[in-house]
Coordinates of C-alpha atoms in Angstrom, one line a residue:
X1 CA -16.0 -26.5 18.6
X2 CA -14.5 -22.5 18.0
X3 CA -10.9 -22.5 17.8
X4 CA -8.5 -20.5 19.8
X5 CA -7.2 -19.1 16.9
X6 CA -11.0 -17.7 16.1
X7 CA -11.4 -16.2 19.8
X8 CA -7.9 -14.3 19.5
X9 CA -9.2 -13.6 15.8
X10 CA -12.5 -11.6 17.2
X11 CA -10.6 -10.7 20.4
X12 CA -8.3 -9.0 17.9
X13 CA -11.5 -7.4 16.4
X14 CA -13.0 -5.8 19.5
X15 CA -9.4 -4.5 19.9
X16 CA -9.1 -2.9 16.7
X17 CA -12.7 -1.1 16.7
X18 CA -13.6 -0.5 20.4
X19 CA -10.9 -0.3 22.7
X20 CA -7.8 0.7 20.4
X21 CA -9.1 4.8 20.2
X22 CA -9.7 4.5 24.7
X23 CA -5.9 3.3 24.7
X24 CA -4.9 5.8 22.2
X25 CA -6.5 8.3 24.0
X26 CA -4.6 7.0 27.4
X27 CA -1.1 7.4 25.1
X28 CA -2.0 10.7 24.0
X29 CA -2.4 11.7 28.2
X30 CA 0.6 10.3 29.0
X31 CA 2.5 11.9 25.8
X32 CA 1.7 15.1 26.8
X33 CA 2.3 14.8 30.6
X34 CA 5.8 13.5 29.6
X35 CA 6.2 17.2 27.6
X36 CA 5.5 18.7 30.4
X37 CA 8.0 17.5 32.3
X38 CA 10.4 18.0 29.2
X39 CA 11.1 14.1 28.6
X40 CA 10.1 14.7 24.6
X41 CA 12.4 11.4 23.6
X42 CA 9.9 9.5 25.6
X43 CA 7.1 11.3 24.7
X44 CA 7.6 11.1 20.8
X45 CA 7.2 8.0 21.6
X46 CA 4.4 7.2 23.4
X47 CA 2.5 10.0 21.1
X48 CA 3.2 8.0 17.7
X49 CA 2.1 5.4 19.4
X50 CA -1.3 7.3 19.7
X51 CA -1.9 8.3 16.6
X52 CA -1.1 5.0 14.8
X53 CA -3.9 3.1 17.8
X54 CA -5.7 6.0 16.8
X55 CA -6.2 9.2 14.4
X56 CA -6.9 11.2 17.9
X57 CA -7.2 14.8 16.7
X58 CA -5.6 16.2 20.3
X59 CA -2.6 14.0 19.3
X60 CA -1.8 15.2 15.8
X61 CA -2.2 18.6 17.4
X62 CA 0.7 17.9 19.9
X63 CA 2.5 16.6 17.2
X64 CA 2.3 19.6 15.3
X65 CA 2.8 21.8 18.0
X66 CA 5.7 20.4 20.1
X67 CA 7.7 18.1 17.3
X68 CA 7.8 19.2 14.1
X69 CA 11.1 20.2 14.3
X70 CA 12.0 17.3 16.2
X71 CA 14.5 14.9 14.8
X72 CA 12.9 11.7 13.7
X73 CA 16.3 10.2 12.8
X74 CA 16.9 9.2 16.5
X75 CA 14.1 6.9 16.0
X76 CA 15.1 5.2 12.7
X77 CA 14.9 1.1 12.4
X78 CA 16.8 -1.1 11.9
X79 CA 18.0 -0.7 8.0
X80 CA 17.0 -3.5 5.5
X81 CA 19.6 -5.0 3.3
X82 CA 21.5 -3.2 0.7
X83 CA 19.9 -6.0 -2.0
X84 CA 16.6 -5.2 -0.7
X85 CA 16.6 -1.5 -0.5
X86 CA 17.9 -1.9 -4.4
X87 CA 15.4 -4.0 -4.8
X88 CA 12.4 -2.2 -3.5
X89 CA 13.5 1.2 -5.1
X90 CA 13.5 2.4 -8.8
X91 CA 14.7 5.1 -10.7
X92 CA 11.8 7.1 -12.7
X93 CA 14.5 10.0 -14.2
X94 CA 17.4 11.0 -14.3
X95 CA 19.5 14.1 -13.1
X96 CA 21.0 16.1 -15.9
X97 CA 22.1 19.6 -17.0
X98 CA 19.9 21.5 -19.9
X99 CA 21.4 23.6 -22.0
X100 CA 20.7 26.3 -20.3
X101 CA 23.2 25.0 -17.7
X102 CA 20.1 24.8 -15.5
X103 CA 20.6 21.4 -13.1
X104 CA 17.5 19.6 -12.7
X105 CA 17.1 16.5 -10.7
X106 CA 16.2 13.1 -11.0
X107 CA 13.4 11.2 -9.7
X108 CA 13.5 7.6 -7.2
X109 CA 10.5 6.1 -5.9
X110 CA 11.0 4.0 -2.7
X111 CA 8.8 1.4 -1.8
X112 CA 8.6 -0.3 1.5
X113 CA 8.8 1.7 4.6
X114 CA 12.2 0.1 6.2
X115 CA 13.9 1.0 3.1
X116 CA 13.3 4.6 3.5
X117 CA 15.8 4.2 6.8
X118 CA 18.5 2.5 4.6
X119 CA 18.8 5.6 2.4
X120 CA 19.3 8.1 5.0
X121 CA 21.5 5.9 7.0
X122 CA 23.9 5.6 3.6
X123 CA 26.9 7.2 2.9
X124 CA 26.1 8.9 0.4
X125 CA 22.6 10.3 1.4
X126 CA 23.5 13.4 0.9
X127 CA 25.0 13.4 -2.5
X128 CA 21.5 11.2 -3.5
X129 CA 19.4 14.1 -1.7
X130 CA 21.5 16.7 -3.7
X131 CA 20.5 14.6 -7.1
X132 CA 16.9 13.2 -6.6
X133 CA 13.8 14.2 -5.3
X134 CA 12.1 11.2 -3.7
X135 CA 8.5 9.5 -4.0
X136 CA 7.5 6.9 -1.2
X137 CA 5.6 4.5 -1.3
X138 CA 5.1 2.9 2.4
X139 CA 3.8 -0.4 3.1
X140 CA 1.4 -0.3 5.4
X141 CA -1.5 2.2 6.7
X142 CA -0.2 4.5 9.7
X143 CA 1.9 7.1 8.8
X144 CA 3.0 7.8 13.0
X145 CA 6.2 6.2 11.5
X146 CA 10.0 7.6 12.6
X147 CA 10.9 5.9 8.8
X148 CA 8.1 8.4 7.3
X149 CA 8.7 11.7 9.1
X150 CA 12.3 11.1 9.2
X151 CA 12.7 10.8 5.3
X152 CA 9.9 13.7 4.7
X153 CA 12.4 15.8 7.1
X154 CA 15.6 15.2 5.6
X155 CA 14.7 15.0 2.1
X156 CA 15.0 18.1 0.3
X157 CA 12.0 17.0 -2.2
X158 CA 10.2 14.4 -1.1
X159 CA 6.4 13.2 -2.4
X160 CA 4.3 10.8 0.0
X161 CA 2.1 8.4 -1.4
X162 CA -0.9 7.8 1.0
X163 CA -4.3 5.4 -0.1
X164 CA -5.5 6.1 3.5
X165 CA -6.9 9.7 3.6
X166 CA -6.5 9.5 7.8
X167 CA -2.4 9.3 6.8
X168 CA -2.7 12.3 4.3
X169 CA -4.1 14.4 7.4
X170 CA -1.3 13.3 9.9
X171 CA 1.2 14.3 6.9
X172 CA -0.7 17.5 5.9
X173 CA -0.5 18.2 9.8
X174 CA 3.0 18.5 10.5
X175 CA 4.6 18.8 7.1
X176 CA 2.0 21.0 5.2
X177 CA 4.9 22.1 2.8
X178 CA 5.6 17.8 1.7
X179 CA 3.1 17.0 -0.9
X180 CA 0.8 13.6 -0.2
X181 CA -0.8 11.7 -2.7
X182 CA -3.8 9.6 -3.0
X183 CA -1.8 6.7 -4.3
X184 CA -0.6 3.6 -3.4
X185 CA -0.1 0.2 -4.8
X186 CA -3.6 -0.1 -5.8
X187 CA -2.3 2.5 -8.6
X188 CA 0.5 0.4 -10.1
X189 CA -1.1 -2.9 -10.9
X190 CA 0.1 -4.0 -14.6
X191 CA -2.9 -4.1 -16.8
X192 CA -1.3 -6.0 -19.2
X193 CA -0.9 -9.1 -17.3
X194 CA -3.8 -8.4 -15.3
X195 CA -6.3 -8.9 -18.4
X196 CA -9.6 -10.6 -18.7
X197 CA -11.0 -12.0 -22.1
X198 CA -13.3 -9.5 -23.0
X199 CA -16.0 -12.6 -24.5
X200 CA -15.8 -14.8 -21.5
X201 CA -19.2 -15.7 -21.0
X202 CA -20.9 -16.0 -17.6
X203 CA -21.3 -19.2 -17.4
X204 CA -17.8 -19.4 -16.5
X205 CA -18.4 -18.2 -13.3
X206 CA -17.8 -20.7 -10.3
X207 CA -17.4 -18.7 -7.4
X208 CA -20.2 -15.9 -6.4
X209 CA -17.0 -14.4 -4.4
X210 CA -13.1 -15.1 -3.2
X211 CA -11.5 -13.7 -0.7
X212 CA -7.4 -13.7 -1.0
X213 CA -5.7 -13.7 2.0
X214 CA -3.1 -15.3 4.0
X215 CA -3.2 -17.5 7.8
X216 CA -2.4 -14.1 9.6
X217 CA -5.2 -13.1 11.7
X218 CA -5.4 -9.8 10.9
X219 CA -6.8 -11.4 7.6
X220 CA -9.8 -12.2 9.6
X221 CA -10.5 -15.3 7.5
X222 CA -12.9 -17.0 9.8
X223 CA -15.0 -13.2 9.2
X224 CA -15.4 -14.6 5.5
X225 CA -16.3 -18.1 6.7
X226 CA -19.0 -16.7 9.3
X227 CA -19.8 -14.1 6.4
X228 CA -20.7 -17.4 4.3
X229 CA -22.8 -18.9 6.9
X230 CA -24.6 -15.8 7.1
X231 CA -25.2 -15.3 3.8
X232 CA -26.5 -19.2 3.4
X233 CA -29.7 -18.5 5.1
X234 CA -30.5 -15.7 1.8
X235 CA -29.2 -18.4 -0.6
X236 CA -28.7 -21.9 0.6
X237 CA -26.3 -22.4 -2.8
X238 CA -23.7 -19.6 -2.7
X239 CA -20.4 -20.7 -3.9
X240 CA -17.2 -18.7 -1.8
X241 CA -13.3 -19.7 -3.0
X242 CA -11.2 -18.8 0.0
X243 CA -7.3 -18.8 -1.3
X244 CA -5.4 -18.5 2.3
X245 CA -1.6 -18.5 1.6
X246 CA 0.9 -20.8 4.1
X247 CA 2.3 -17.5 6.2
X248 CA 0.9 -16.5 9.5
X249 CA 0.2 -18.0 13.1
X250 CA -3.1 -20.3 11.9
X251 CA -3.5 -23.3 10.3
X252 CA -5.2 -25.1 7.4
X253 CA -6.5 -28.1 9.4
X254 CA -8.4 -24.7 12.1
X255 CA -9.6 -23.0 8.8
X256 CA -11.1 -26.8 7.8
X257 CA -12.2 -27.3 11.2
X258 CA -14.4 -24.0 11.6
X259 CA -15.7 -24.6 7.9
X260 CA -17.4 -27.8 9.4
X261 CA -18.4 -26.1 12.6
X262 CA -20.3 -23.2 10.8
X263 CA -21.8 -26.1 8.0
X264 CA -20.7 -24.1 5.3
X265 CA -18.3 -27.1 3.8
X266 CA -20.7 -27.5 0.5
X267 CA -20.6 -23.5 0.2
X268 CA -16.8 -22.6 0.8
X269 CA -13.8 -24.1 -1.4
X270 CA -10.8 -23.3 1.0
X271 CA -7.2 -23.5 -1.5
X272 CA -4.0 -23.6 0.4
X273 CA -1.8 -21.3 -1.3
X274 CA -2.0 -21.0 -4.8
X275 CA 0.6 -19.8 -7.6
X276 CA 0.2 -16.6 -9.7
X277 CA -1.4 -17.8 -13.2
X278 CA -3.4 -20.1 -11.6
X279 CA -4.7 -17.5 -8.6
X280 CA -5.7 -15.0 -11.6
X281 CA -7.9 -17.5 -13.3
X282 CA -9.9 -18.0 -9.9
X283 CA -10.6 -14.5 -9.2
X284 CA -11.7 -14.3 -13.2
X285 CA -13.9 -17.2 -12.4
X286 CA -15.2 -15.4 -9.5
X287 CA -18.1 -12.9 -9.5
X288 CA -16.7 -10.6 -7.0
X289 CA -13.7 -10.2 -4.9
X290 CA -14.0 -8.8 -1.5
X291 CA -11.2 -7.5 1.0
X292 CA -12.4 -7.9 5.0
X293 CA -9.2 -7.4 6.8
X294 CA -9.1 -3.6 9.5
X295 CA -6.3 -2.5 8.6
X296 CA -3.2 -2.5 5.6
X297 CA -1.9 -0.8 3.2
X298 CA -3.6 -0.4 0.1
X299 CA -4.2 -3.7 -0.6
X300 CA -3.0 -5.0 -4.0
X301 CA -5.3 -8.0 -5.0
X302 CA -8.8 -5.7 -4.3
X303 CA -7.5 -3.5 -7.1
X304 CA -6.0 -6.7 -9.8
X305 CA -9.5 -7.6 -9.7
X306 CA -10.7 -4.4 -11.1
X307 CA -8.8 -4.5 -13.4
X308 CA -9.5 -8.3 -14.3
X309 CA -13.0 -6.8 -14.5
X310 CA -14.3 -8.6 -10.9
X311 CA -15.8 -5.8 -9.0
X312 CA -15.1 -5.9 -5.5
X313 CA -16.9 -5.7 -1.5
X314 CA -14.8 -4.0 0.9
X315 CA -15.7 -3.2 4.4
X316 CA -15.9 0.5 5.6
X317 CA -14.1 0.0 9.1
X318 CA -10.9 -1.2 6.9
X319 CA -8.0 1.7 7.2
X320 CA -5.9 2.1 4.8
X321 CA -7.7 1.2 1.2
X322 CA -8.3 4.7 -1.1
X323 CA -12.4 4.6 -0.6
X324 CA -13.0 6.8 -2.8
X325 CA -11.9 4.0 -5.4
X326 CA -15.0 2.1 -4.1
X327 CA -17.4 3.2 -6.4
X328 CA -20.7 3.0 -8.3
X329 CA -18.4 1.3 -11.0
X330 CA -15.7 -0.7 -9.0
X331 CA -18.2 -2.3 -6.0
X332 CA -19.3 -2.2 -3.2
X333 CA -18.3 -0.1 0.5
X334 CA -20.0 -1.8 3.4
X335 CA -20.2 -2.4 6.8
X336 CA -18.5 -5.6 8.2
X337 CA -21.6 -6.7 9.5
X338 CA -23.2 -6.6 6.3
X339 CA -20.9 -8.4 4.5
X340 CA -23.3 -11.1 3.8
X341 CA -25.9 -9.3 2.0
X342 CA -23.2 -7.6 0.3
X343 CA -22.2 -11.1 -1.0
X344 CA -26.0 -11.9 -1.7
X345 CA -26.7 -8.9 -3.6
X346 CA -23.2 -9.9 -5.6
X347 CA -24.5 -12.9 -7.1
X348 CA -27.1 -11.4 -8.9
X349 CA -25.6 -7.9 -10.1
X350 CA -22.0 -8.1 -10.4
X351 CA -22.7 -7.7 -14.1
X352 CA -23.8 -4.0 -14.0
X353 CA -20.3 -2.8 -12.4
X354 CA -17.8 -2.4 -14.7
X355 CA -14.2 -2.2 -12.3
X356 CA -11.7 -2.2 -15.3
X357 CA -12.8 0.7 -17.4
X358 CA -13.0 2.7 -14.3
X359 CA -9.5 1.6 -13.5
X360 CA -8.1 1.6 -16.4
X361 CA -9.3 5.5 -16.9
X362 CA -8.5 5.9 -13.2
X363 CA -5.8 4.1 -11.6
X364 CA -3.6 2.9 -14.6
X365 CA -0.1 3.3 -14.2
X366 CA -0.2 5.3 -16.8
X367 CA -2.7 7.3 -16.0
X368 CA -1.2 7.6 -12.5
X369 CA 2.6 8.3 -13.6
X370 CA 1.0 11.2 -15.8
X371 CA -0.8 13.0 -12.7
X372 CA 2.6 12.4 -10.5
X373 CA 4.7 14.1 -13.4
X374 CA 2.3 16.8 -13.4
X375 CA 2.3 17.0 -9.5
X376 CA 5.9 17.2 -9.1
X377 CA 6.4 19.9 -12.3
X378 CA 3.8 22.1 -10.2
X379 CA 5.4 21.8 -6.7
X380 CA 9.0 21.7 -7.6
X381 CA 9.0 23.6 -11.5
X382 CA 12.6 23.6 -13.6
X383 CA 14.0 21.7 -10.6
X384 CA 13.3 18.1 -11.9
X385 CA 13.4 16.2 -14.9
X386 CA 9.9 15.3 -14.9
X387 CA 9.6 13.0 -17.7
X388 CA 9.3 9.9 -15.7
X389 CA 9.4 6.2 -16.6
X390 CA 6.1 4.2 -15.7
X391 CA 6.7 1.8 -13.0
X392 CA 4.1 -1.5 -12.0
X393 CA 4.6 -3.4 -8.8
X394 CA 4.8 -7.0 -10.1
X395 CA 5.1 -8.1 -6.8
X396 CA 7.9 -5.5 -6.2
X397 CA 9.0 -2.5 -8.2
X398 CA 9.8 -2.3 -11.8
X399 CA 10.3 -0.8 -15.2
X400 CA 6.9 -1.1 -17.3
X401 CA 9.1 -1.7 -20.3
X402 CA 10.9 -4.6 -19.9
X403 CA 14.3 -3.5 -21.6
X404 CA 15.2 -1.2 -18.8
X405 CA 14.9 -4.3 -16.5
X406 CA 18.3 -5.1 -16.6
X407 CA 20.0 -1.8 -16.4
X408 CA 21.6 -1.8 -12.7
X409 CA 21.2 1.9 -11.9
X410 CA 21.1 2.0 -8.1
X411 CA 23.9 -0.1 -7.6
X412 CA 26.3 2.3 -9.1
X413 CA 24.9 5.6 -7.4
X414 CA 25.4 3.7 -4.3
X415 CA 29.1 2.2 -4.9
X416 CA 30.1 5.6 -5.9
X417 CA 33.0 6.6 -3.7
X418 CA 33.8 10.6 -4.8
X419 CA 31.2 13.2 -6.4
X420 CA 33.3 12.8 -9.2
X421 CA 32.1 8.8 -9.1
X422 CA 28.5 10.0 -8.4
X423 CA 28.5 12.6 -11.1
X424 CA 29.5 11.0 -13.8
X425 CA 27.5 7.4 -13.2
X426 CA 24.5 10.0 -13.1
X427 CA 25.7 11.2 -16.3
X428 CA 25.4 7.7 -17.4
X429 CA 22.1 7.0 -15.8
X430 CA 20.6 10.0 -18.1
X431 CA 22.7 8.8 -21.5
X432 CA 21.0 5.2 -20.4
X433 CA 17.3 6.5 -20.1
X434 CA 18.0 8.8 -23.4
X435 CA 19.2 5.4 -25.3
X436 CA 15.8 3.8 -24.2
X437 CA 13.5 6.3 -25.1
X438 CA 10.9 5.6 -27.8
X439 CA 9.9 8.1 -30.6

């Protein structure tokens, strides 16, 4: 018997990919009637409404035209917690004065996009807008955003980090002078930890494909369970792992249920939640990992199995993965209806991909900190310190090298109570980073 978690599951699908642009479009009418009549603080809204449905071209073009000077700050949400925003942000340099007497900035990269909100809301915003330029990273795909454009408007430099190539249009749109980046968290994974033994043989492969994911429907789980059926009728002994972790509106006993319905049960191993060590020595058992969800942000686990070496299926209608990282190298882009040849054709070629030396030449953190130094020294010149510290998300934000873990440089900028405070726990911050350096 289907579920009703299933039907609101494919309900939730003909939502996303048929009707979702009509309804955007409908926004986008009423937007602009709504500027005719001069009501603009109802119109924002209804119009970023529109372009997040949707990437309506019509829309982004009254963006551009009626509201880029608009104030986006009216529109901010609710701020996070101070010991959140602290811990979702990171400090890659540090302001100083050369000895020219030149002042050049320092560099924080935000993460998150409710914490971009906190900042501005602070008290002292402005002396931390005098001090540092700013990189975010948002969490999610859709950059119609009051957080986004707010931040991009007040800061005074600001990069934008954006895997989805629709976002970088909608940013290119109405802030053509912020610079937006092809990056997201896909480009911070720490290779280190995220390793593969280089002789494992492949007769350690148990799964022909996992699928990470969580009981949220916009995971479209059941997708990968029909996907399995599908793919049964090509080869009757295809092995899927399915690790769906305990947060969301399903359940385990629905998943179970609709397993049995579709008569996959010998073909799909569902795990309930799984920790960290243990999840990375599935996916390295695992000849491919695949991603089937519409929309995210640039989801993490697609891009730790590159760089496990498991090359990876991800479906073309998804928003917000960097597709261009799909490649002849890395796996496979396909259609979500498709999905199941995608994990037939898997089974017997996952060997000719090689995912890691791609990343590792493409999307290391290393690699990636380099380009953004070089990016922010073209933009903005003498004006920043551009020697920046490499960062991983491991989950959240942090120091590649483990002995600047424990330096609590945030905190201080933000307890400072005079520009004398500010100043000299800046000056600090940049004798800290000096101590550290290597060579």
């Amino acid at each position: 018997m289907v579920s009703v978690n299933y039907l609101k599951s494919r309900l939730r699908d003909i939502w996303f990919i048929n009707i979702s642009k009509f309804f955007s479009v409908i926004l986008f009418l009423v937007s602009r009637l709504l500027v005719s009549l001069s009501l603009n603080n109802k119109a924002i809204k209804y119009l970023l409404m529109s372009i997040r449905y949707s990437y309506y071209g019509p829309s982004q073009e009254l963006l551009y035209r009626e509201f880029r000077k608009f104030d986006f700050t009216e529109f901010l949400s609710k701020s996070t917690s101070k010991k959140d925003a602290v811990g979702r942000t990171i400090v890659l340099s540090a302001p100083y004065t050369d000895k020219s007497g030149a002042f050049r900035k320092g560099v924080m990269l935000l993460t998150f996009s409710h914490t971009f909100s906190f900042f501005i809301k602070h008290d002292n915003w402005d002396r931390l807008n005098q001090n540092f330029a700013f990189i975010l990273e948002p969490s999610w795909a859709g950059y119609a955003d009051p957080d986004i454009l707010a931040f991009a408007q007040a800061a005074e430099h600001c990069v934008i980090q954006a895997s989805e190539i629709k976002d970088r249009i909608l940013i290119n749109t109405i802030f053509p002078e912020v610079p937006c980046i092809d990056t997201g968290a896909s480009n911070w994974i720490d290779d280190r930890f995220f390793y593969f033994d280089k002789d494992c043989s492949v007769e350690s492969k148990e799964f022909d494909a996992i699928y990470v994911a969580n009981l949220n429907p916009i995971k479209r789980v059941y997708r990968a369970i029909d996907a399995v059926k599908e793919a049964k009728k090509l080869k009757s002994d295809i092995k899927v792992a399915i690790v769906c972790a305990g947060w969301g509106s399903g359940s385990y006993d629905e998943l179970r249920s609709h397993i049995a319905y579709r008569g996959v049960v010998d073909n799909l191993t569902l795990f309930e939640g799984m920790a960290q060590d243990k999840l990375l020595d599935l996916v390295l058992r695992s000849k491919c990992s695949i991603l089937l969800s519409l929309k995210e942000g640039s989801n993490r686990v697609l891009f730790e199995s590159m760089f496990l070496d498991v090359p990876v299926i991800c479906i073309s209608e998804n928003v917000g993965v960097n597709k261009s990282y799909i490649n002849s190298q890395t796996g496979i882009l396909i259609p979500d209806k498709l999905v199941d040849k995608a994990l037939c054709f898997m089974v017997d070629n996952y060997t000719k991909f090689s995912p890691r030396r791609w990343a590792m030449r493409s999307i290391s953190p290393e690699v990636t900190t380099k380009s953004l130094s070089e990016l922010l020294e073209g933009y903005y010149g003498v004006d920043l310190n551009c020697k920046l510290e490499i960062k991983v998300n491991s989950p959240e934000v942090q120091y590649r090298r483990e002995d600047l873990r424990d330096c609590d440089f945030l905190d201080k900028l933000l307890e400072s109570n005079t520009d004398a405070d500010f100043s000299e726990n800046c000056r600090q911050l940049y004798e800290k980073f000096k101590m550290h350096e290597v060579g």
